[in-house]
GROMACS .gro file of C-alpha atoms in nm:
model
  420
    1MET     CA    1  -0.001  -0.001   0.012
    2ASP     CA    2   0.280   0.242   0.091
    3ILE     CA    3   0.345   0.284  -0.301
    4TYR     CA    4  -0.021   0.375  -0.364
    5VAL     CA    5   0.030   0.596  -0.092
    6GLN     CA    6   0.311   0.799  -0.133
    7GLY     CA    7   0.364   0.786  -0.500
    8GLN     CA    8   0.691   0.692  -0.507
    9PRO     CA    9   0.759   0.395  -0.726
   10PRO     CA   10   0.927   0.054  -0.667
   11VAL     CA   11   1.377   0.084  -0.649
   12LEU     CA   12   1.364  -0.090  -0.973
   13GLY     CA   13   1.096   0.144  -1.147
   14THR     CA   14   0.890  -0.147  -1.161
   15VAL     CA   15   0.747  -0.486  -1.039
   16SER     CA   16   0.728  -0.614  -1.387
   17ILE     CA   17   1.001  -0.925  -1.380
   18LYS     CA   18   1.015  -0.963  -1.806
   19GLU     CA   19   1.092  -0.546  -1.759
   20ILE     CA   20   1.301  -0.606  -1.508
   21GLU     CA   21   1.515  -0.833  -1.708
   22ASP     CA   22   1.560  -0.591  -1.943
   23LYS     CA   23   1.682  -0.288  -1.724
   24ALA     CA   24   1.905  -0.623  -1.597
   25ARG     CA   25   2.034  -0.658  -1.933
   26GLU     CA   26   2.034  -0.250  -2.003
   27ALA     CA   27   2.283  -0.253  -1.706
   28MET     CA   28   2.532  -0.519  -1.839
   29LYS     CA   29   2.545  -0.346  -2.209
   30ASP     CA   30   2.929  -0.331  -2.197
   31HIS     CA   31   2.952  -0.612  -2.019
   32ILE     CA   32   2.720  -0.879  -2.197
   33ALA     CA   33   2.900  -1.152  -2.193
   34ALA     CA   34   2.874  -1.127  -1.764
   35TYR     CA   35   2.503  -1.093  -1.817
   36MET     CA   36   2.502  -1.387  -2.031
   37TYR     CA   37   2.737  -1.652  -1.798
   38THR     CA   38   2.451  -1.551  -1.520
   39PHE     CA   39   2.132  -1.560  -1.673
   40GLY     CA   40   2.208  -1.839  -2.024
   41SER     CA   41   2.098  -2.168  -2.000
   42ALA     CA   42   2.274  -2.494  -2.203
   43GLY     CA   43   2.273  -2.553  -2.547
   44THR     CA   44   1.944  -2.426  -2.749
   45CYS     CA   45   1.809  -2.341  -2.389
   46SER     CA   46   1.510  -2.580  -2.479
   47THR     CA   47   1.499  -2.706  -2.075
   48ASP     CA   48   1.428  -2.339  -1.956
   49VAL     CA   49   1.162  -2.277  -2.202
   50ALA     CA   50   1.085  -2.617  -2.056
   51ASN     CA   51   1.053  -2.490  -1.719
   52LYS     CA   52   0.851  -2.171  -1.806
   53ARG     CA   53   0.594  -2.421  -1.996
   54ALA     CA   54   0.581  -2.697  -1.735
   55ILE     CA   55   0.494  -2.392  -1.540
   56ASP     CA   56   0.189  -2.224  -1.720
   57SER     CA   57   0.026  -2.553  -1.802
   58TRP     CA   58  -0.118  -2.571  -1.393
   59LYS     CA   59  -0.357  -2.291  -1.361
   60ILE     CA   60  -0.487  -2.165  -0.983
   61VAL     CA   61  -0.867  -2.270  -0.945
   62PRO     CA   62  -0.935  -1.972  -0.680
   63ARG     CA   63  -1.218  -2.020  -0.424
   64MET     CA   64  -1.443  -1.792  -0.303
   65LEU     CA   65  -1.606  -1.659   0.026
   66VAL     CA   66  -1.354  -1.836   0.248
   67GLY     CA   67  -1.190  -1.655   0.593
   68ALA     CA   68  -0.886  -1.514   0.397
   69THR     CA   69  -0.869  -1.189   0.586
   70ASN     CA   70  -0.529  -1.220   0.824
   71ARG     CA   71  -0.344  -1.461   0.641
   72THR     CA   72   0.063  -1.599   0.696
   73LEU     CA   73   0.295  -1.747   0.511
   74GLU     CA   74   0.540  -1.877   0.778
   75THR     CA   75   0.631  -2.249   0.760
   76THR     CA   76   0.866  -2.470   0.961
   77ILE     CA   77   1.120  -2.640   0.815
   78PHE     CA   78   1.355  -2.875   0.928
   79GLY     CA   79   1.211  -2.758   1.289
   80VAL     CA   80   1.299  -2.383   1.220
   81ARG     CA   81   1.054  -2.159   1.154
   82TYR     CA   82   1.021  -1.917   0.857
   83PRO     CA   83   0.873  -1.612   0.785
   84SER     CA   84   0.769  -1.737   0.433
   85PRO     CA   85   0.854  -2.091   0.189
   86LEU     CA   86   1.049  -1.842  -0.024
   87PHE     CA   87   1.500  -1.940  -0.048
   88VAL     CA   88   1.764  -1.737  -0.200
   89ALA     CA   89   1.889  -1.999  -0.440
   90PRO     CA   90   2.251  -2.069  -0.458
   91ILE     CA   91   2.408  -1.899  -0.792
   92GLY     CA   92   2.780  -1.866  -0.782
   93VAL     CA   93   2.967  -1.522  -0.864
   94GLN     CA   94   2.774  -1.292  -0.823
   95GLY     CA   95   3.055  -1.028  -0.801
   96ILE     CA   96   3.069  -1.020  -1.245
   97LEU     CA   97   2.726  -0.779  -1.215
   98HIS     CA   98   2.713  -0.607  -0.917
   99ALA     CA   99   3.118  -0.484  -0.679
  100ASP     CA  100   2.883  -0.587  -0.362
  101GLY     CA  101   2.853  -0.859  -0.489
  102GLU     CA  102   2.723  -1.181  -0.275
  103LEU     CA  103   2.782  -0.918   0.047
  104ALA     CA  104   2.465  -0.716  -0.157
  105THR     CA  105   2.230  -1.021  -0.166
  106ALA     CA  106   2.320  -1.232   0.186
  107ARG     CA  107   2.234  -0.812   0.376
  108ALA     CA  108   1.893  -0.852   0.201
  109ALA     CA  109   1.840  -1.145   0.243
  110GLY     CA  110   1.961  -1.098   0.606
  111ASN     CA  111   1.699  -0.724   0.595
  112VAL     CA  112   1.365  -0.972   0.445
  113GLY     CA  113   1.408  -1.253   0.640
  114VAL     CA  114   1.430  -1.490   0.368
  115PRO     CA  115   1.720  -1.769   0.409
  116TYR     CA  116   2.028  -1.730   0.216
  117ILE     CA  117   2.185  -2.021  -0.006
  118MET     CA  118   2.553  -1.991  -0.008
  119SER     CA  119   2.729  -2.090  -0.306
  120THR     CA  120   3.097  -2.234  -0.336
  121ALA     CA  121   3.143  -2.059  -0.632
  122ALA     CA  122   3.110  -1.724  -0.419
  123THR     CA  123   3.344  -1.405  -0.471
  124ARG     CA  124   3.361  -1.409  -0.100
  125SER     CA  125   3.434  -1.613   0.152
  126ILE     CA  126   3.234  -1.805   0.361
  127GLU     CA  127   3.328  -1.597   0.681
  128ASP     CA  128   3.295  -1.299   0.512
  129VAL     CA  129   2.902  -1.366   0.371
  130ALA     CA  130   2.779  -1.521   0.715
  131GLN     CA  131   2.897  -1.155   0.858
  132ALA     CA  132   2.754  -0.965   0.612
  133ASN     CA  133   2.426  -1.198   0.646
  134GLY     CA  134   2.382  -1.121   0.952
  135PRO     CA  135   2.414  -1.342   1.318
  136ASN     CA  136   2.041  -1.397   1.344
  137ALA     CA  137   1.932  -1.467   0.990
  138HIS     CA  138   1.928  -1.815   0.847
  139ARG     CA  139   2.132  -1.954   0.610
  140TRP     CA  140   2.315  -2.261   0.481
  141TYR     CA  141   2.571  -2.381   0.263
  142GLN     CA  142   2.508  -2.520  -0.084
  143LEU     CA  143   2.867  -2.778  -0.150
  144TYR     CA  144   2.986  -2.842  -0.534
  145TRP     CA  145   3.132  -3.147  -0.388
  146PRO     CA  146   3.503  -3.112  -0.424
  147ARG     CA  147   3.738  -3.363  -0.555
  148THR     CA  148   3.935  -3.470  -0.275
  149SER     CA  149   3.862  -3.504   0.129
  150GLU     CA  150   4.062  -3.264   0.293
  151ILE     CA  151   3.913  -2.970   0.111
  152THR     CA  152   3.590  -3.128   0.153
  153LEU     CA  153   3.647  -3.151   0.527
  154SER     CA  154   3.726  -2.783   0.573
  155LEU     CA  155   3.455  -2.680   0.389
  156LEU     CA  156   3.218  -2.834   0.568
  157ASN     CA  157   3.390  -2.722   0.921
  158ARG     CA  158   3.403  -2.360   0.830
  159ALA     CA  159   3.015  -2.367   0.692
  160LYS     CA  160   2.924  -2.493   1.068
  161ALA     CA  161   3.136  -2.251   1.238
  162ASN     CA  162   2.974  -1.979   1.058
  163GLY     CA  163   2.596  -2.047   1.145
  164PHE     CA  164   2.528  -2.244   0.810
  165THR     CA  165   2.294  -2.467   0.951
  166ALA     CA  166   2.158  -2.736   0.620
  167LEU     CA  167   2.391  -2.861   0.357
  168VAL     CA  168   2.285  -2.862  -0.024
  169ILE     CA  169   2.486  -3.099  -0.229
  170THR     CA  170   2.467  -3.026  -0.614
  171LEU     CA  171   2.478  -3.316  -0.798
  172ASP     CA  172   2.448  -3.192  -1.175
  173THR     CA  173   2.784  -2.991  -1.150
  174MET     CA  174   3.042  -3.259  -1.118
  175LEU     CA  175   3.135  -3.063  -1.435
  176LEU     CA  176   2.971  -2.761  -1.614
  177GLY     CA  177   2.716  -2.790  -1.858
  178TRP     CA  178   2.744  -2.688  -2.271
  179ARG     CA  179   2.658  -2.347  -2.317
  180PRO     CA  180   2.743  -2.192  -2.596
  181HIS     CA  181   2.787  -1.835  -2.617
  182ASP     CA  182   3.054  -1.880  -2.302
  183ILE     CA  183   3.219  -2.112  -2.545
  184GLU     CA  184   3.198  -1.857  -2.851
  185THR     CA  185   3.379  -1.600  -2.596
  186SER     CA  186   3.586  -1.798  -2.379
  187TYR     CA  187   3.410  -1.662  -2.112
  188LEU     CA  188   3.512  -1.848  -1.779
  189PRO     CA  189   3.560  -1.647  -1.485
  190PHE     CA  190   3.745  -1.916  -1.257
  191GLY     CA  191   4.004  -1.894  -1.487
  192TYR     CA  192   4.097  -1.598  -1.385
  193GLY     CA  193   4.072  -1.581  -0.994
  194VAL     CA  194   3.686  -1.477  -0.978
  195GLY     CA  195   3.452  -1.711  -0.800
  196ILE     CA  196   3.717  -1.881  -0.594
  197GLN     CA  197   3.726  -1.692  -0.281
  198VAL     CA  198   3.622  -1.984  -0.116
  199GLY     CA  199   3.888  -2.149  -0.242
  200THR     CA  200   4.113  -1.884  -0.147
  201SER     CA  201   4.005  -1.841   0.211
  202ASP     CA  202   4.040  -2.199   0.249
  203PRO     CA  203   4.323  -2.274   0.499
  204VAL     CA  204   4.359  -2.660   0.325
  205PHE     CA  205   4.348  -2.546  -0.037
  206MET     CA  206   4.594  -2.281   0.027
  207LYS     CA  207   4.878  -2.410   0.210
  208ARG     CA  208   4.903  -2.643  -0.106
  209HIS     CA  209   5.016  -2.362  -0.324
  210ASN     CA  210   5.225  -2.266  -0.034
  211LEU     CA  211   4.997  -1.957   0.049
  212GLU     CA  212   4.845  -1.794   0.335
  213PRO     CA  213   4.402  -1.784   0.335
  214ARG     CA  214   4.243  -1.469   0.278
  215GLN     CA  215   3.994  -1.270   0.436
  216GLY     CA  216   3.793  -0.978   0.313
  217GLN     CA  217   3.856  -1.030  -0.059
  218SER     CA  218   3.666  -0.835  -0.298
  219THR     CA  219   3.719  -0.912  -0.691
  220VAL     CA  220   3.764  -0.636  -0.930
  221PHE     CA  221   3.436  -0.482  -1.047
  222PRO     CA  222   3.357  -0.497  -1.356
  223PHE     CA  223   3.550  -0.833  -1.452
  224GLU     CA  224   3.768  -0.800  -1.739
  225PRO     CA  225   3.882  -1.128  -1.813
  226GLU     CA  226   4.091  -0.975  -2.128
  227LYS     CA  227   4.271  -0.731  -1.985
  228ILE     CA  228   4.303  -1.032  -1.740
  229ARG     CA  229   4.496  -1.202  -2.013
  230GLU     CA  230   4.686  -0.971  -2.137
  231ALA     CA  231   4.806  -0.869  -1.787
  232ALA     CA  232   4.981  -1.220  -1.730
  233LEU     CA  233   5.031  -1.317  -2.126
  234LYS     CA  234   5.160  -1.051  -2.269
  235ARG     CA  235   5.360  -0.869  -1.985
  236GLY     CA  236   5.420  -1.122  -1.793
  237ASP     CA  237   5.244  -0.986  -1.521
  238GLU     CA  238   5.341  -1.312  -1.247
  239ARG     CA  239   5.118  -1.192  -0.983
  240VAL     CA  240   4.837  -1.214  -1.211
  241ALA     CA  241   4.932  -1.514  -1.381
  242LYS     CA  242   4.954  -1.745  -1.062
  243GLU     CA  243   4.600  -1.627  -0.955
  244MET     CA  244   4.493  -1.737  -1.298
  245GLY     CA  245   4.668  -2.073  -1.142
  246LEU     CA  246   4.494  -2.049  -0.831
  247GLY     CA  247   4.150  -2.054  -1.009
  248MET     CA  248   4.191  -2.328  -1.229
  249ALA     CA  249   4.287  -2.565  -0.963
  250TRP     CA  250   3.984  -2.427  -0.735
  251LEU     CA  251   3.797  -2.530  -1.081
  252GLY     CA  252   4.007  -2.860  -1.077
  253GLU     CA  253   3.892  -2.906  -0.720
  254VAL     CA  254   3.460  -2.865  -0.753
  255ASN     CA  255   3.421  -2.916  -1.123
  256SER     CA  256   3.664  -3.182  -1.118
  257GLY     CA  257   3.468  -3.408  -1.379
  258VAL     CA  258   3.447  -3.650  -1.077
  259PHE     CA  259   3.113  -3.807  -1.071
  260ARG     CA  260   2.997  -3.896  -0.693
  261THR     CA  261   2.771  -4.240  -0.622
  262TRP     CA  262   2.507  -4.279  -0.384
  263GLU     CA  263   2.717  -4.475  -0.180
  264ASP     CA  264   2.977  -4.157  -0.131
  265LEU     CA  265   2.712  -3.974   0.083
  266ARG     CA  266   2.802  -4.195   0.367
  267PHE     CA  267   3.092  -3.934   0.354
  268ILE     CA  268   2.899  -3.638   0.453
  269ARG     CA  269   2.638  -3.802   0.650
  270ASP     CA  270   2.890  -3.874   0.874
  271ASN     CA  271   3.106  -3.533   0.874
  272TRP     CA  272   2.823  -3.355   0.870
  273ASP     CA  273   2.537  -3.292   1.224
  274GLY     CA  274   2.274  -3.109   1.055
  275PRO     CA  275   2.024  -3.171   0.812
  276ILE     CA  276   2.144  -3.249   0.414
  277VAL     CA  277   1.968  -3.157   0.105
  278LEU     CA  278   2.033  -3.290  -0.250
  279LYS     CA  279   1.987  -3.093  -0.532
  280GLY     CA  280   1.885  -3.169  -0.892
  281ILE     CA  281   1.746  -3.476  -0.859
  282GLN     CA  282   1.450  -3.483  -1.094
  283ARG     CA  283   1.374  -3.859  -1.129
  284VAL     CA  284   1.088  -4.051  -0.863
  285SER     CA  285   1.366  -4.313  -0.916
  286ASP     CA  286   1.680  -4.060  -0.714
  287ALA     CA  287   1.399  -3.898  -0.471
  288GLU     CA  288   1.311  -4.242  -0.332
  289LYS     CA  289   1.651  -4.293  -0.346
  290ALA     CA  290   1.728  -4.027  -0.099
  291ILE     CA  291   1.532  -4.133   0.155
  292ALA     CA  292   1.686  -4.492   0.143
  293HIS     CA  293   1.996  -4.322   0.184
  294GLY     CA  294   1.881  -4.141   0.508
  295MET     CA  295   1.899  -3.738   0.315
  296ASP     CA  296   1.722  -3.486   0.484
  297GLY     CA  297   1.561  -3.314   0.164
  298ILE     CA  298   1.561  -3.266  -0.170
  299VAL     CA  299   1.507  -2.955  -0.435
  300VAL     CA  300   1.372  -3.071  -0.735
  301SER     CA  301   1.560  -2.857  -0.987
  302ASN     CA  302   1.719  -2.870  -1.342
  303HIS     CA  303   1.951  -2.622  -1.270
  304GLY     CA  304   1.776  -2.329  -1.394
  305GLY     CA  305   1.809  -2.515  -1.738
  306ARG     CA  306   2.211  -2.428  -1.720
  307GLN     CA  307   2.304  -2.794  -1.750
  308VAL     CA  308   2.130  -3.056  -1.965
  309ASP     CA  309   1.964  -2.857  -2.298
  310GLY     CA  310   1.626  -3.098  -2.370
  311ALA     CA  311   1.558  -3.188  -1.995
  312ILE     CA  312   1.228  -3.193  -1.866
  313GLY     CA  313   1.080  -2.925  -1.679
  314SER     CA  314   1.111  -2.852  -1.298
  315MET     CA  315   0.743  -2.831  -1.194
  316ASP     CA  316   0.707  -3.146  -1.447
  317ALA     CA  317   0.975  -3.352  -1.235
  318LEU     CA  318   0.800  -3.278  -0.885
  319ASP     CA  319   0.460  -3.321  -0.998
  320LYS     CA  320   0.580  -3.712  -1.117
  321ILE     CA  321   0.844  -3.709  -0.745
  322MET     CA  322   0.556  -3.578  -0.582
  323ARG     CA  323   0.316  -3.931  -0.708
  324SER     CA  324   0.569  -4.139  -0.549
  325ARG     CA  325   0.387  -4.281  -0.289
  326LYS     CA  326   0.723  -4.381  -0.108
  327VAL     CA  327   0.830  -3.990  -0.165
  328ARG     CA  328   0.398  -3.857  -0.004
  329ALA     CA  329   0.495  -4.121   0.295
  330ALA     CA  330   0.836  -3.985   0.409
  331GLN     CA  331   0.766  -3.630   0.361
  332GLN     CA  332   0.400  -3.654   0.592
  333ALA     CA  333   0.660  -3.825   0.846
  334GLY     CA  334   0.872  -3.546   0.846
  335LYS     CA  335   1.179  -3.771   0.698
  336LEU     CA  336   1.183  -3.608   0.390
  337THR     CA  337   1.178  -3.205   0.301
  338VAL     CA  338   1.069  -3.170  -0.084
  339LEU     CA  339   1.200  -2.814  -0.190
  340PHE     CA  340   1.174  -2.647  -0.607
  341ASP     CA  341   1.394  -2.505  -0.773
  342SER     CA  342   1.408  -2.384  -1.128
  343GLY     CA  343   1.143  -2.138  -1.331
  344ILE     CA  344   0.976  -1.932  -1.025
  345ARG     CA  345   0.913  -1.591  -1.096
  346THR     CA  346   0.588  -1.499  -0.925
  347GLY     CA  347   0.366  -1.593  -0.590
  348SER     CA  348   0.157  -1.774  -0.840
  349ASP     CA  349   0.448  -1.936  -0.904
  350VAL     CA  350   0.536  -2.051  -0.566
  351ILE     CA  351   0.181  -2.137  -0.505
  352LYS     CA  352   0.214  -2.335  -0.805
  353ALA     CA  353   0.470  -2.535  -0.724
  354LEU     CA  354   0.380  -2.570  -0.255
  355ALA     CA  355   0.062  -2.691  -0.423
  356ILE     CA  356   0.236  -2.962  -0.585
  357GLY     CA  357   0.350  -3.072  -0.302
  358ALA     CA  358   0.698  -2.871  -0.246
  359GLN     CA  359   0.750  -2.727   0.135
  360GLY     CA  360   1.020  -2.486   0.043
  361VAL     CA  361   1.082  -2.266  -0.319
  362LEU     CA  362   1.414  -2.110  -0.418
  363ILE     CA  363   1.452  -1.813  -0.632
  364GLY     CA  364   1.737  -1.734  -0.827
  365ARG     CA  365   1.789  -1.530  -1.218
  366PRO     CA  366   1.501  -1.309  -1.072
  367PHE     CA  367   1.721  -1.139  -0.743
  368MET     CA  368   2.054  -1.187  -1.014
  369TYR     CA  369   1.803  -0.885  -1.191
  370GLY     CA  370   1.779  -0.673  -0.969
  371LEU     CA  371   2.169  -0.712  -0.766
  372ALA     CA  372   2.272  -0.588  -1.136
  373ILE     CA  373   2.054  -0.294  -1.149
  374ALA     CA  374   2.030  -0.163  -0.796
  375GLY     CA  375   2.245  -0.377  -0.572
  376GLN     CA  376   2.131  -0.438  -0.266
  377GLU     CA  377   1.823  -0.305  -0.278
  378GLY     CA  378   1.765  -0.433  -0.537
  379VAL     CA  379   1.729  -0.788  -0.404
  380GLU     CA  380   1.510  -0.670  -0.157
  381GLN     CA  381   1.248  -0.514  -0.414
  382ILE     CA  382   1.284  -0.909  -0.587
  383LEU     CA  383   1.266  -1.079  -0.218
  384MET     CA  384   0.933  -0.833  -0.071
  385GLN     CA  385   0.782  -0.829  -0.414
  386THR     CA  386   0.777  -1.193  -0.471
  387ILE     CA  387   0.640  -1.232  -0.119
  388CYS     CA  388   0.398  -0.946  -0.139
  389ASP     CA  389   0.289  -1.129  -0.473
  390LEU     CA  390   0.291  -1.462  -0.292
  391ASN     CA  391   0.016  -1.306   0.027
  392MET     CA  392  -0.242  -1.093  -0.178
  393THR     CA  393  -0.270  -1.405  -0.422
  394MET     CA  394  -0.282  -1.685  -0.147
  395GLY     CA  395  -0.573  -1.460  -0.012
  396LEU     CA  396  -0.745  -1.406  -0.384
  397CYS     CA  397  -0.734  -1.752  -0.413
  398GLY     CA  398  -0.884  -1.852  -0.118
  399TYR     CA  399  -0.662  -1.946   0.164
  400SER     CA  400  -0.530  -1.751   0.474
  401ASP     CA  401  -0.188  -2.044   0.554
  402ILE     CA  402  -0.002  -2.141   0.337
  403ASN     CA  403   0.047  -2.458   0.491
  404GLU     CA  404  -0.287  -2.574   0.357
  405ILE     CA  405  -0.155  -2.477   0.025
  406ILE     CA  406   0.093  -2.782   0.018
  407GLY     CA  407  -0.013  -3.089  -0.138
  408LYS     CA  408  -0.342  -2.946  -0.227
  409ARG     CA  409  -0.273  -3.022  -0.660
  410ASP     CA  410  -0.601  -3.132  -0.752
  411GLU     CA  411  -0.762  -2.878  -0.518
  412ILE     CA  412  -0.620  -2.551  -0.580
  413LEU     CA  413  -0.484  -2.684  -0.957
  414MET     CA  414  -0.565  -2.783  -1.328
  415LYS     CA  415  -0.352  -2.928  -1.570
  416LEU     CA  416  -0.349  -2.805  -1.886
  417GLU     CA  417  -0.193  -2.991  -2.197
  418TYR     CA  418   0.019  -2.795  -2.427
  419LYS     CA  419   0.016  -2.932  -2.766
  420LEU     CA  420   0.336  -2.827  -2.934
   0.00000   0.00000   0.00000
């Protein structure tokens, strides 16, 4: 109501996600490779399209004359009461879009009250992100599973020591997907020392290179790889060359091409005493295996279409998974938490995911649009407008408690089949 009463437009000038996306591209027009690296998808981008189509194929059927005057979005996940079911998705190398990178996003999440999931590919250290997020904020750590046990243990210990309460293991990025836009421009920030700050602040990794771990790091914005390459190769700048060498070494740890197996999860279980969530689940059989291997949760996700071209839409995957009796029984017994990711843009999208069976929803690209345009304030607007949209739409659909929606697919939604 403040927007209407005060007559002041939003920080981003609009609440239209499409217009915000266009503004983000305009803000990055002089660094379009960075924009494409962040927002582009694999191959022909067909999986990104499938995500949107899958969400749009479900239609909400509102109910009327229900007492929804007073509404609550509060929900409990892993025994923690959260103000809404929204989570900040783990996205790396935020420093290529804004000078404050992950610090801006972590502060925004802390201010709004949305849990922040930090990426291993961050341009800031675990310690610095935790400090920016705040002592009372909720945060989880997303693990790109390192090649060696020593570094894996170091990251787990650092995350736990800095207040990250749940561990999210991303399963679909053991190596980078086929992304033509990055290949055409040879764009890989890690190779230039950007997005490796979790590594360069790690005592085990840095000891291997006879260096001290670094805290308080910040990458240079804007990120201009051609200048770094010129400094290392043409001018013979040894410092820059060493940073590039560290970048490739860290990439060899966290995007090593080593594919883990279900049996490998025992190592993580033995060394992490909080909830473990597997991100990247798309098959019913994999969701059921997660239960069998004692995992606490899954994120139904295809990495926003950034890894496998021609893959199933994430909402379609969620629907199939939630039709599994084993999954529903484990969820109802409190043994499995189901989260959703890939394609969320509006409050209505969140409602659809919850109705199909998700208990929480990760938002990704939209907050990065906000970051590119206006830093912390831009991220805060995206989070707040999504929560406000969810609150208002939930009431207009005839529901006063977000928990009344979870798993009520057949009551709330109707599926429309699109013919190609």
